[in-house]
Every structure is written in C-alpha cells, then in structure tokens.
Amino acid sequence: MLKNLKKRKSILLVLSLLLTLSLLACNQEAAVNNEAGDKVEYAQGITEDTIKIGTIAVQSGVLSFIGTPYVAGMESYFNMINENGGVNGRKIELLKKDDEFKPDKAVAAVESLIYDDEVFAIVGQLGTPGVVAAQDIVKEKGIPSVYFGSGAVSLTKAGENFFPVQPNYVYEGKLMSKYAFEEFKADKVVVMYQNDDVGRDGLEGFKDGLKELDKSSMLPSEGEIAFGASDTDFTVQIQKAKEQDPDLIIIYGLGGATSGILKGMEGLGVNKPMLTTYSNADASFLKMASKGAPNVIENLNVMGWLEVNGESLKPLNEAMKKYYPDVPVNAYTMAGWVAGETFVAGVKKAGDNLTWDGYIKAMNNLKFTEGLAPEISYEPGVRQGVTKMAVSKVVKNNGQYEFKVKTAFKEFE
Amino acid sequence: MNMFFQSIMAGLETGSLYALAALGLVLIFRTSDVINFAQGEMAMFSAFIAFKLFDGMKLPYPLAFLGAIVFAILFGFIVERVFIRPASKASLVSKMIITLGLIMIVGGLANALFGIDSHYFRKAIVADNMNIKGVVIQPNAIFIIAITFFIMAGLFYMINKTKMGIAIRATAQDENTAKMMGIPVSKVYSMSWIIATILGAIAGILIAPTTNVSTAMMGEVHLKSFIAAVLGGFGSFYGPVVGGLIIGVLDNLVGMYISLTWKTVIVYGLLILTLIIKPTGIFGKTHRKKV
C-alpha cells in the first residue's frame, strides 16, 4: 500500500516536472521570436519559411464532382507559387479536410484546423451548409477566412475576419434585374427559382433590384415559379412560364435542375431568351445541357464574374496539366484558383506582418485586379467581394457551344 | 385543358420511371424479404456501362443497351454470390445492412472508374414529338410507359404461371421446406438478383436522358421508387406501378393547381395519410394468423 503511494507520488512529480519544462520551453520559443529583432510575433501556422493554411471541401461521395476540381485548382495555384519561391520566401502548406458536404463534419474540420493543426487561415471553405454552420466558430476565434465556395449573403455581414469573394445570390439577383431592364429590354419577366436558399436568395435580390429601379411591375406574382433541386419533371413549371408569355425567363437554380428545365423546354418547344446564375457559367454544364437541348440552349445567357479568356486561363491550364492532369478544368477549378489568388494577394500585401490583425488590415485595403476576377476589393466594414459581373450568351462556333461575353462588367449602383 | 393533359402525360412518364426502378426492388423482396437499398446504385453502374459503350466505344445504341444487360447479368450474379450468399444465415436486418454497404462500394467504384462529371445520354426513341391538339407527346415517353407495363406483365406472368415463379414463391414462403421439395433455393436467389439487376439496368438507361448519367443520377428516383413500392404494396408487381404513376401524376397536378412551393409536402402528406388508412399499401394484403 505504502509502496503504491510512493510510486504514485513519484509519477506525479515527474509529470509536474515535464509540465513545467514544457511551459518554460514555450516561453523560450516566444522569447526567441522576440529576440530575433523582428518585433513581430507571428500568428499560429507561420514559420520563417512556411505558411500553414487549411481548406474544407467535399472530396468524397456524390458531390465530389464539385470539391475535387475545386481543391485541385487551389492546390495547383499554391504549387505554382511554391515552385517560384513562395510568397516573401515562405512556402504555402495546404491542409485539406473532407466534410462530405455535411455541416456537422464541416464544423469538426474547422475546429480541427484551428485548434489541432493551428493553421494561419482558412482558405476557400466550400459549401453553404458547412460555411454557415462554422461561421460562429470562425467569428469567435477571429482567424482570417478567405474565399467561400458559397453565395450565402450572411458572409458579407459576418465580421472583419471574413473575406467572401464570390458574388452572393441576393446581389446577383439584383444585378440581374438591372440587366433584364437595360440589356434585355424586358417588360415582363418570369423567375423560375430553386426552392431553397440559392433560388430564394436570387429571387429576393431580383425583386429588391426591381424595387430600387422602380420596375416592380416587370415581375407579376404568377411569374414566381418554384422548382425542387432534385426534381426530374419540370413540365408544370415550364407550362406556367409559357402561359405568362414573358420577354425573359430567369432560371435561378444549379446545374442539374437547370439542365432538366432546358431539356423540358426543348421538348415543349419554348423559345424565349433565358438568363441564369453564374453557378452555371461552366463549360462542363454547357456540354451536358446542350446535348439535351441543342436548340433551346442558344437562348441561354449566363451571369459571370470571372474574366475568362485563353490568355487569362493560361497559367491555370498549365498548372492543372502539370499537377492534376486527370481532373477536369471547369468553373469549380477556376473558383479554387481564385481562392488561392485572393489569399496570396493578402499575404503579399501584409508583408512580414503575419499576425491575424496584420493580415486583416492588409486585406481591408485590398484592390486585386491581376487575377481571374476583374476586381476583388475590400474596405473596413465592406465585404461584398466581387461586385462587377457581365452577361455572356451561348453561341455555336464550329459545331461547339461556348459562352461569349456580350456586355461590359457592371455593378448595381 | 391542354395544360391539364400535358401535366398528366408528363406525370405518367415520370411515374413509369419510378415504377421501373421499383420493380427490381419488389422482385428481390418477394424472393427473400430483403430490401435492396443498393438497387439505385447498381442501376446507375449499369447505365454508366451503357453510356461508355455508346459514347466511349461508339457502339450503336441497341448494342450498347444489350451490352449493359449482359453486364447486369454478371453484376447481379457476382453481387449475390460475393455479398449476399455468404450471409444467408444472417438475419434480415443484417442482409439489408449489407445492401447499405453495397451503396458505398458501388458508388465509390463508379466514382473511381467513371469520374465525377455528369453526361447526357440519348433517349431510347429519338423521333419527332407529336402535337395532338396542343398537347406535346414525346414518342420516348410512350415507349417508357409501354415498356413499364410490358415488364410488369412479364413479371406477373413469370411469378404466377411458370415453374421459376412457383420456385420463387415457395422459397419466399419457407426456404427449408422448399429445399426439401427439391427446389434449388440458391439458384432461385441468384436468379432473382440477376433479373432485378437487369431491371435496374433497363430503368437506369431509360432514366438517364432525364437525370443525366452521373454517380448521383438515381438518388431521387430510387427514393421515389421505394415510396412507390410502399404505396402500391410490396406484395404485387402492379402495386408499385400504380404507386409510381400516382406519385408522378399527383406531383404535377398539385403543382399545377395548388402550389408548386408546397407540392412535395402536400403530395407526401397525402401518401402518409393513405398508409395510415391502409398500412400495407393500396394493393397490399393483410395476413392474419389464425389462432
């Protein structure tokens, strides 16, 4: 009994000694940084030659078709930067977490990146459900979170450490109303919207925009037509839209449902100009949708926030060919690439002041125009991300369908 | 009035797709009381094979269709032999959990082999649409409805009028007694999995032009086919067909005349109500044990 007690005491002693030593070691590390004369105590995830960051995206299961090219695009960009010497001498180390597009897993992944891996920033978290679920943790911790693969409007008001880039659907909807009026000269519009956050945000924005333009009569209440994201039959919706005899049909939904609607329109012979969200401004969507609706597709216009041409896409195409030759280059790849560009632009601007405050301060005055997006800018308290968008039309060129930009990049003012 | 008939026509086509997908489910259930939750994934895999034969190897459509059927025969045989038969002594729940595991395996394999993109696959019949007094009728829709009824009738005939059918019914009723009567029970199980996989392949190929070929193509259809089978009753082959048609048509009529925003809630609310009144489904029979 006595022997046992003595043994326990000595274990306790050893443990306390280890704890004291490790605490001392931590203090010494901080002191070394201070003594280095930089007068900078770097944030977590930063060393003299590396910047550790993390991303969360679906990489397995049925939705991996979104996350796989997206992460490949982002990683290709960082690989290219690292191969050219990194940013201010620091190489970027990207940790990838798979949340399977599930909010609970996204929250766990964000916590793990912040507390276990101690990353400097979260870059390009993908998927509205996960992004919204993890928002409070990111806000509370104050870690910079740059680029979200989401159009959730709440991100624009989430806090100073949030840097959304993609236009949110409410804003895009507003801009669509301006284009409906100015570009399509429409007197009557029908909005077919996906009955979830994506479509409802877009519809809300469109109605807000019409109100501000004093054109609310353009969209009668019968012109608001809902459809489900996983619906397979759109006959009723298309008939209701046709009955209205509109000058323009807006389809506010993602790829699967939108291509289903186009196929339905082809079958029922609907021949009206259409405008859809930037989420569908993607070559793989066009390839898939055009085969099911070869005539109707030429009536389709899409919003776009990326200035995509052979020249601007060259670095991306080359990097993807080198690092991920088997992954398709599409809108998701480009989005991942822009996430990388935006984060690195902030790091370059922050210089050696790589604290969270230093980075946020640098990003607060960012005006980045050298990337795939025409302009990404932030100001203190302003987090709209990209605000300039253009309309492209589907055209047939040598038997192939492609998007052709038909307007200048405009803002909703 | 045109809009009414157009909605009915489209509802019948979509409902037939649900019914087609449900028939394979029902066949396996009738043989072994197991619900194959992987029926949708297996159909997706076969549809991919047809698509690859057609688009990748440039085979004519009928040959690609046949190729997928041949593949389905092998696929059904292998799945039963490798995954189901070794667990023949396991409980029903365990067998159903194996089919849940199959979803992961088949889905993961499809992702790895065929990639993550969606592809358009042509319709079985690509003739011009007919316009009858303002109602557009697509020949492919007629073909889908016809083939659904043809398969339903074929299965009905097989179960009730052939030796194979008697063997299936006997095995379903009591496996041991069936064995004692000289019925090759293992062969019966194998056969029912093969036929169900063929039915899945046909459903997948016919559904593909609507949903596009992708690893996620059967998600919604599989779920609705399951609901169709429950609504019509798992005990017969005409039950799921009627169940599928009811769902397809009701979806459209509620959307057209009541509310598009609330149609899912209304339609499935009505279905739940039906099941409360008739728990075994519309054509299901209640078996009472005599004391």
mmCIF file with all atom_site columns, C-alpha atoms in Angstrom, chain A residues 61-62 64-65 68-69 193 195 225-226 230-233 235-237 239-240 243 259 263 267-268 288 291-292 328, chain B residues 3 6-7 10-11 14 18 111 116-118 120 129 136 138 209-212 215-216 220 252 255-256 260-261 263:
data_model
loop_
_atom_site.group_PDB
_atom_site.id
_atom_site.type_symbol
_atom_site.label_atom_id
_atom_site.label_alt_id
_atom_site.label_comp_id
_atom_site.label_asym_id
_atom_site.label_entity_id
_atom_site.label_seq_id
_atom_site.pdbx_PDB_ins_code
_atom_site.Cartn_x
_atom_site.Cartn_y
_atom_site.Cartn_z
_atom_site.occupancy
_atom_site.B_iso_or_equiv
_atom_site.pdbx_formal_charge
_atom_site.auth_seq_id
_atom_site.auth_comp_id
_atom_site.auth_asym_id
_atom_site.auth_atom_id
_atom_site.pdbx_PDB_model_num
ATOM 1  C CA . GLY A 1 61  ? -19.280 10.843 -52.292 1.00 0.00 ? 61  GLY A CA 1
ATOM 2  C CA . VAL A 1 62  ? -21.653 12.023 -54.959 1.00 0.00 ? 62  VAL A CA 1
ATOM 3  C CA . SER A 1 64  ? -17.096 15.211 -55.032 1.00 0.00 ? 64  SER A CA 1
ATOM 4  C CA . PHE A 1 65  ? -17.555 16.413 -58.609 1.00 0.00 ? 65  PHE A CA 1
ATOM 5  C CA . THR A 1 68  ? -12.329 17.602 -56.387 1.00 0.00 ? 68  THR A CA 1
ATOM 6  C CA . PRO A 1 69  ? -11.691 20.107 -59.206 1.00 0.00 ? 69  PRO A CA 1
ATOM 7  C CA . TYR A 1 193 ? -36.315 29.589 -58.865 1.00 0.00 ? 193 TYR A CA 1
ATOM 8  C CA . ASN A 1 195 ? -36.942 26.298 -53.806 1.00 0.00 ? 195 ASN A CA 1
ATOM 9  C CA . ILE A 1 225 ? -42.299 29.762 -60.205 1.00 0.00 ? 225 ILE A CA 1
ATOM 10 C CA . ALA A 1 226 ? -40.651 27.338 -57.772 1.00 0.00 ? 226 ALA A CA 1
ATOM 11 C CA . SER A 1 230 ? -33.784 17.248 -57.302 1.00 0.00 ? 230 SER A CA 1
ATOM 12 C CA . ASP A 1 231 ? -36.976 17.334 -59.404 1.00 0.00 ? 231 ASP A CA 1
ATOM 13 C CA . THR A 1 232 ? -36.921 15.275 -62.567 1.00 0.00 ? 232 THR A CA 1
ATOM 14 C CA . ASP A 1 233 ? -40.091 16.590 -64.216 1.00 0.00 ? 233 ASP A CA 1
ATOM 15 C CA . THR A 1 235 ? -43.459 20.192 -67.217 1.00 0.00 ? 235 THR A CA 1
ATOM 16 C CA . VAL A 1 236 ? -45.770 22.103 -64.881 1.00 0.00 ? 236 VAL A CA 1
ATOM 17 C CA . GLN A 1 237 ? -43.256 24.880 -64.224 1.00 0.00 ? 237 GLN A CA 1
ATOM 18 C CA . GLN A 1 239 ? -46.144 25.423 -68.862 1.00 0.00 ? 239 GLN A CA 1
ATOM 19 C CA . LYS A 1 240 ? -46.778 28.058 -66.225 1.00 0.00 ? 240 LYS A CA 1
ATOM 20 C CA . GLU A 1 243 ? -48.536 30.846 -70.159 1.00 0.00 ? 243 GLU A CA 1
ATOM 21 C CA . SER A 1 259 ? -30.294 21.359 -67.471 1.00 0.00 ? 259 SER A CA 1
ATOM 22 C CA . LYS A 1 263 ? -34.464 19.714 -71.737 1.00 0.00 ? 263 LYS A CA 1
ATOM 23 C CA . GLY A 1 267 ? -39.479 19.047 -75.563 1.00 0.00 ? 267 GLY A CA 1
ATOM 24 C CA . LEU A 1 268 ? -42.317 21.529 -75.151 1.00 0.00 ? 268 LEU A CA 1
ATOM 25 C CA . MET A 1 288 ? -24.052 18.367 -70.703 1.00 0.00 ? 288 MET A CA 1
ATOM 26 C CA . LYS A 1 291 ? -26.853 17.772 -75.801 1.00 0.00 ? 291 LYS A CA 1
ATOM 27 C CA . GLY A 1 292 ? -30.306 17.530 -74.239 1.00 0.00 ? 292 GLY A CA 1
ATOM 28 C CA . PRO A 1 328 ? -11.379 18.429 -65.276 1.00 0.00 ? 328 PRO A CA 1
ATOM 29 C CA . MET B 2 3   ? -52.071 22.167 -69.604 1.00 0.00 ? 3   MET B CA 1
ATOM 30 C CA . GLN B 2 6   ? -49.784 17.829 -70.663 1.00 0.00 ? 6   GLN B CA 1
ATOM 31 C CA . SER B 2 7   ? -49.279 17.525 -66.895 1.00 0.00 ? 7   SER B CA 1
ATOM 32 C CA . ALA B 2 10  ? -45.597 14.058 -68.101 1.00 0.00 ? 10  ALA B CA 1
ATOM 33 C CA . GLY B 2 11  ? -46.717 12.584 -64.775 1.00 0.00 ? 11  GLY B CA 1
ATOM 34 C CA . THR B 2 14  ? -42.096 10.176 -64.687 1.00 0.00 ? 14  THR B CA 1
ATOM 35 C CA . TYR B 2 18  ? -40.316 5.337  -60.667 1.00 0.00 ? 18  TYR B CA 1
ATOM 36 C CA . ASN B 2 111 ? -16.582 7.431  -58.828 1.00 0.00 ? 111 ASN B CA 1
ATOM 37 C CA . ILE B 2 116 ? -17.277 12.784 -61.246 1.00 0.00 ? 116 ILE B CA 1
ATOM 38 C CA . ASP B 2 117 ? -18.857 14.550 -64.218 1.00 0.00 ? 117 ASP B CA 1
ATOM 39 C CA . SER B 2 118 ? -22.451 14.329 -65.451 1.00 0.00 ? 118 SER B CA 1
ATOM 40 C CA . TYR B 2 120 ? -26.032 13.456 -71.335 1.00 0.00 ? 120 TYR B CA 1
ATOM 41 C CA . ASN B 2 129 ? -42.585 14.935 -80.993 1.00 0.00 ? 129 ASN B CA 1
ATOM 42 C CA . VAL B 2 136 ? -46.971 17.620 -76.940 1.00 0.00 ? 136 VAL B CA 1
ATOM 43 C CA . GLN B 2 138 ? -42.877 12.548 -76.930 1.00 0.00 ? 138 GLN B CA 1
ATOM 44 C CA . PRO B 2 209 ? -31.841 11.087 -70.529 1.00 0.00 ? 209 PRO B CA 1
ATOM 45 C CA . THR B 2 210 ? -33.911 12.714 -67.772 1.00 0.00 ? 210 THR B CA 1
ATOM 46 C CA . THR B 2 211 ? -31.384 12.829 -64.944 1.00 0.00 ? 211 THR B CA 1
ATOM 47 C CA . ASN B 2 212 ? -28.116 12.627 -66.975 1.00 0.00 ? 212 ASN B CA 1
ATOM 48 C CA . THR B 2 215 ? -22.943 8.866  -59.860 1.00 0.00 ? 215 THR B CA 1
ATOM 49 C CA . ALA B 2 216 ? -25.826 10.818 -58.293 1.00 0.00 ? 216 ALA B CA 1
ATOM 50 C CA . GLU B 2 220 ? -34.200 10.992 -56.159 1.00 0.00 ? 220 GLU B CA 1
ATOM 51 C CA . ASN B 2 252 ? -47.814 17.521 -61.317 1.00 0.00 ? 252 ASN B CA 1
ATOM 52 C CA . GLY B 2 255 ? -48.005 21.684 -58.603 1.00 0.00 ? 255 GLY B CA 1
ATOM 53 C CA . MET B 2 256 ? -50.324 22.911 -61.335 1.00 0.00 ? 256 MET B CA 1
ATOM 54 C CA . LEU B 2 260 ? -45.513 24.493 -56.571 1.00 0.00 ? 260 LEU B CA 1
ATOM 55 C CA . THR B 2 261 ? -43.795 25.645 -53.395 1.00 0.00 ? 261 THR B CA 1
ATOM 56 C CA . LYS B 2 263 ? -46.304 20.360 -53.595 1.00 0.00 ? 263 LYS B CA 1
#
